[in-house]
PDB file of C-alpha atoms in Angstrom:
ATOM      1  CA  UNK A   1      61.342  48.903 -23.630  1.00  0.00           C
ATOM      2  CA  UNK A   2      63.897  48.255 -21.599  1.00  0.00           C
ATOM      3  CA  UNK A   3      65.559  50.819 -18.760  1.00  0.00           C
ATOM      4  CA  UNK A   4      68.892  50.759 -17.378  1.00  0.00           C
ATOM      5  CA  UNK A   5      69.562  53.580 -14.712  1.00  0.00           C
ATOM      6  CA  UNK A   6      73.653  53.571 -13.804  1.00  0.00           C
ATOM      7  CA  UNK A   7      74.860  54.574 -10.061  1.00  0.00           C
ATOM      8  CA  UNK A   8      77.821  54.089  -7.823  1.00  0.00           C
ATOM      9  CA  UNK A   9      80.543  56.674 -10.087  1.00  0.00           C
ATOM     10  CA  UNK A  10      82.312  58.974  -7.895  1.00  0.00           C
ATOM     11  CA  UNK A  11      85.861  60.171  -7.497  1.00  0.00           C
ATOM     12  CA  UNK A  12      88.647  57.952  -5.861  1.00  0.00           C
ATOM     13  CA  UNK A  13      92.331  57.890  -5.816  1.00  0.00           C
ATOM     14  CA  UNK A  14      94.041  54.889  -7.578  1.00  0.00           C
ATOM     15  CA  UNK A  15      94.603  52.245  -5.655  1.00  0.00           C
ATOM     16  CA  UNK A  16      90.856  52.292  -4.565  1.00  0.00           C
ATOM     17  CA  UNK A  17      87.429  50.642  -5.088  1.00  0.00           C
ATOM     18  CA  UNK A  18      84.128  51.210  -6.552  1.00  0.00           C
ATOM     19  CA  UNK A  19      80.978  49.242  -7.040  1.00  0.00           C
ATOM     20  CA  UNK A  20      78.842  50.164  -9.826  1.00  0.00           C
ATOM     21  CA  UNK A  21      75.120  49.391  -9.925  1.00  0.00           C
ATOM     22  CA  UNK A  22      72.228  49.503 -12.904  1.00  0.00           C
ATOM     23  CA  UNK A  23      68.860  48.959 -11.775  1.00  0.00           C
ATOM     24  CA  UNK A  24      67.058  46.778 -15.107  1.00  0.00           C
ATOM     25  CA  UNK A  25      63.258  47.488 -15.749  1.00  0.00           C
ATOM     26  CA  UNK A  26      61.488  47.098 -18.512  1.00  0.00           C
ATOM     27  CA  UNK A  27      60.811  43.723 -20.549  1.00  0.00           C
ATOM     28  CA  UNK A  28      64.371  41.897 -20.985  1.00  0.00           C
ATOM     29  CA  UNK A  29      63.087  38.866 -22.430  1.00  0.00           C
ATOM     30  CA  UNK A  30      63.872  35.583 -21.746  1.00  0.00           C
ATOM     31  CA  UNK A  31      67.365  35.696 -23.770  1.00  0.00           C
ATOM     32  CA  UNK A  32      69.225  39.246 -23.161  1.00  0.00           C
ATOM     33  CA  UNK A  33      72.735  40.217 -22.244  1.00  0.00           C
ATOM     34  CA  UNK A  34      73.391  42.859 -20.003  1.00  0.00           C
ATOM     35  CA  UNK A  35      76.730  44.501 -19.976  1.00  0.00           C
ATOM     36  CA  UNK A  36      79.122  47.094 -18.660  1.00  0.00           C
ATOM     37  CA  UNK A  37      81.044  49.858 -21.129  1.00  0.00           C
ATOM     38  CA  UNK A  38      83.574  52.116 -20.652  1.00  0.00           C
ATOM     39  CA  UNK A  39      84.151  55.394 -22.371  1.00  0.00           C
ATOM     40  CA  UNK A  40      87.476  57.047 -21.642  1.00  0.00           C
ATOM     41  CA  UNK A  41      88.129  60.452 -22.386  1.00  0.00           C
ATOM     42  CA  UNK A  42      88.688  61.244 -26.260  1.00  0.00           C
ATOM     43  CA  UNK A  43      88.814  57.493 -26.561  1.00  0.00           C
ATOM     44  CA  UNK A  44      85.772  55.045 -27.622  1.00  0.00           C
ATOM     45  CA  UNK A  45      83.054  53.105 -25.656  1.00  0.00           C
ATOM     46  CA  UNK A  46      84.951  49.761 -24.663  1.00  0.00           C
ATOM     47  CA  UNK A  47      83.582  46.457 -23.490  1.00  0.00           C
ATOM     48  CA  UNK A  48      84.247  45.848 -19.944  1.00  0.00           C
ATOM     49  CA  UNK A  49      81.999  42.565 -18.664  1.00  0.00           C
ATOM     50  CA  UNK A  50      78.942  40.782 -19.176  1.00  0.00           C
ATOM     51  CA  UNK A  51      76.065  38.602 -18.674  1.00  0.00           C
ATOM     52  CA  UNK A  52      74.110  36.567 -20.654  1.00  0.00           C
ATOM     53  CA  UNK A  53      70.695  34.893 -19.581  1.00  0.00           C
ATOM     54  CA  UNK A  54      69.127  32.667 -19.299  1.00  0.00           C
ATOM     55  CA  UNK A  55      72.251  30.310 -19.751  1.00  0.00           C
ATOM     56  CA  UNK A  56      74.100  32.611 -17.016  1.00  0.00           C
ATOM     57  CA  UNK A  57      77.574  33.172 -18.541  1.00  0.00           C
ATOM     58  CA  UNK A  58      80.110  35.664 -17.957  1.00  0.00           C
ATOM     59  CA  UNK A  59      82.147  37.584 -20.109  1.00  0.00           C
ATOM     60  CA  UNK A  60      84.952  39.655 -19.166  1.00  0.00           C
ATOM     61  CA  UNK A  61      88.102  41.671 -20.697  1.00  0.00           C
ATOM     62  CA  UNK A  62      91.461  40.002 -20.522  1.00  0.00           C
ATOM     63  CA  UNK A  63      92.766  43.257 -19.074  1.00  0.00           C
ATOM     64  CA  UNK A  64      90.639  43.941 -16.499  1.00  0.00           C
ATOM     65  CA  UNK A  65      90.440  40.432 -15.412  1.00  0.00           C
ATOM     66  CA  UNK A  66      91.141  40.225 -10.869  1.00  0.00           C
ATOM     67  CA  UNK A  67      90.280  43.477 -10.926  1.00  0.00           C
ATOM     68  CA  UNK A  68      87.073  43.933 -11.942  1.00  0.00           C
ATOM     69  CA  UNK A  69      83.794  41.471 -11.529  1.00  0.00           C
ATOM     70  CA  UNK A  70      80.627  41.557 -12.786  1.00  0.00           C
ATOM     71  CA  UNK A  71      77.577  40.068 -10.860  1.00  0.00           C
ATOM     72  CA  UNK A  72      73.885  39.987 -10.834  1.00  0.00           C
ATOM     73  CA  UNK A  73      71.096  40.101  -7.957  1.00  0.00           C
ATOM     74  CA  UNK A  74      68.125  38.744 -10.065  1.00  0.00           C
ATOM     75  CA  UNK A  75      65.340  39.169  -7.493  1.00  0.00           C
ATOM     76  CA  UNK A  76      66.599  43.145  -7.269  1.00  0.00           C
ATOM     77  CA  UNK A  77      66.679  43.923 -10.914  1.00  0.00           C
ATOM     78  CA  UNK A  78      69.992  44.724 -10.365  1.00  0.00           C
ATOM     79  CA  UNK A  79      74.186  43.905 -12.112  1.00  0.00           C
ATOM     80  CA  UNK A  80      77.125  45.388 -10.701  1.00  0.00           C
ATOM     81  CA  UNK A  81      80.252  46.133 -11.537  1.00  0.00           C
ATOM     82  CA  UNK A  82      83.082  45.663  -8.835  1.00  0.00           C
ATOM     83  CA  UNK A  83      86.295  47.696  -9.446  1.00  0.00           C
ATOM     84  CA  UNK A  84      89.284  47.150  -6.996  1.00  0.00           C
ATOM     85  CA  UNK A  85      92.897  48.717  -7.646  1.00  0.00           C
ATOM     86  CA  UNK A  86      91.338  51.308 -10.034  1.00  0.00           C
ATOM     87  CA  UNK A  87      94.184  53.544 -11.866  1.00  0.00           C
ATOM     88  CA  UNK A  88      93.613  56.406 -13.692  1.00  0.00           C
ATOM     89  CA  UNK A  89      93.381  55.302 -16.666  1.00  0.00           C
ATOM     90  CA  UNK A  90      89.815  53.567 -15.138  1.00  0.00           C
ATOM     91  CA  UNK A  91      88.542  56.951 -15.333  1.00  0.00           C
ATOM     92  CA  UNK A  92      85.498  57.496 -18.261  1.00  0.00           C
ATOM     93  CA  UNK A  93      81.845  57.034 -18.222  1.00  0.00           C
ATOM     94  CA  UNK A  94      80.763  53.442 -17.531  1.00  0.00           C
ATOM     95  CA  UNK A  95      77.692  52.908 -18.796  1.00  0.00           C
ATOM     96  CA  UNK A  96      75.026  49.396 -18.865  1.00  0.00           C
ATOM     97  CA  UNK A  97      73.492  47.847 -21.478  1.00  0.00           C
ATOM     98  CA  UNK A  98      70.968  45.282 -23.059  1.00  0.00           C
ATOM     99  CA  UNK A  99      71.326  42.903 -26.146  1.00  0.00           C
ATOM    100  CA  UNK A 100      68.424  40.792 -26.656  1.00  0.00           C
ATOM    101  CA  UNK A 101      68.999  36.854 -28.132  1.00  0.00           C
ATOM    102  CA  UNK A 102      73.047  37.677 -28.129  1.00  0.00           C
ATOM    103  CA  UNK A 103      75.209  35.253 -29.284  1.00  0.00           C
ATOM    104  CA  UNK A 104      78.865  34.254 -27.707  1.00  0.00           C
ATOM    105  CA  UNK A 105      80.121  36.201 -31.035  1.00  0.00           C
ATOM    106  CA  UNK A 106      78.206  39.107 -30.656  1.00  0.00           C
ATOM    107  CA  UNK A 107      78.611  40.002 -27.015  1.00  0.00           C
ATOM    108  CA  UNK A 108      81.458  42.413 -26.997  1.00  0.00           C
ATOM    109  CA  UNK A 109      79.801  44.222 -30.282  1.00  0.00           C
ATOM    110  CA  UNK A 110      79.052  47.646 -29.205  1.00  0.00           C
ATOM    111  CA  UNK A 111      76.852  47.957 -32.050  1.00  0.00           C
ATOM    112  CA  UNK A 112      74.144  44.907 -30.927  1.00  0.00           C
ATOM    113  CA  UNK A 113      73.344  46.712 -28.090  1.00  0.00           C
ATOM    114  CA  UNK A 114      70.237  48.361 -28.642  1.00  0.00           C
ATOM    115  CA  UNK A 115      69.885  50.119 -25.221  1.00  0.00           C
ATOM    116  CA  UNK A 116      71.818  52.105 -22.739  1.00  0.00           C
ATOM    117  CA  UNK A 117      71.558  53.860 -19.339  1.00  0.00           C
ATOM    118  CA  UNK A 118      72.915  56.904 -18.957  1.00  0.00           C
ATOM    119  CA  UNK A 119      76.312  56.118 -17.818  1.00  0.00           C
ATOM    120  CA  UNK A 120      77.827  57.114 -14.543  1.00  0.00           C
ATOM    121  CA  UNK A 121      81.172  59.397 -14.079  1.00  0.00           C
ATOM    122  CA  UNK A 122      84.097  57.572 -12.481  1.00  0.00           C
ATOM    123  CA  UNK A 123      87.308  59.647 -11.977  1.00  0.00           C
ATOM    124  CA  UNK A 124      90.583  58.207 -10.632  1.00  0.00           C
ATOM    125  CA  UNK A 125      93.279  61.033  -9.352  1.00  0.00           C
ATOM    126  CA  UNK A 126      95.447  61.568  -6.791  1.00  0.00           C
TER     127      UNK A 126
END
């Protein structure tokens, strides 16, 4: 089973930055995604980035594109998500997941990912 535990949230005022962290355990398999959600207030969980191994490509949102960036450290277990010139409308839950043998069509399906961290509170106000 995998485990993904979310860190890095906190409270900054728009214009600022964040880097978001989920520490992977657990068996991933040899063909897994791992990706980044967003859950707004009142609003649903959105697709914000991903990665998909063992081919190592990216996936992003149009949107969010120069602002935010997705990476991994493979030897620490460990994605992040970088967020620069966050606005308030960045604020929500972010929260990691896993996908096992994803496909390019499947990858920004909420619904194929079978496992989630907890998510981590990021708040954007002035």
């Amino acid at each position: 089973q995998v485990q993904l535990v979310e860190s890095g949230g906190g409270l900054v005022q728009p214009g600022g930055s964040l880097r978001l962290s989920c520490a992977i355990s657990g068996g991933t398999g040899n063909s897994y995604a791992i990706a980044w959600f967003r859950q707004a207030p009142s609003k649903e969980r959105e697709f914000i980035a991903a990665i998909r191994r063992p081919n190592g490509a990216t996936y992003s949102t149009d949107s969010l594109k120069g602002r935010f960036t997705m990476s991994r450290n493979s030897t620490r277990g460990t994605v992040y998500l970088q967020m620069n010139d966050l606005k308030p409308e960045s604020t929500g839950v972010y929260y990691c997941a896993s996908q096992v043998t994803p496909i390019a069509s499947t990858i920004r399906t909420r619904g194929r990912y079978a496992n989630w961290g907890k998510g981590t509170q990021v708040t954007v106000t002035s």
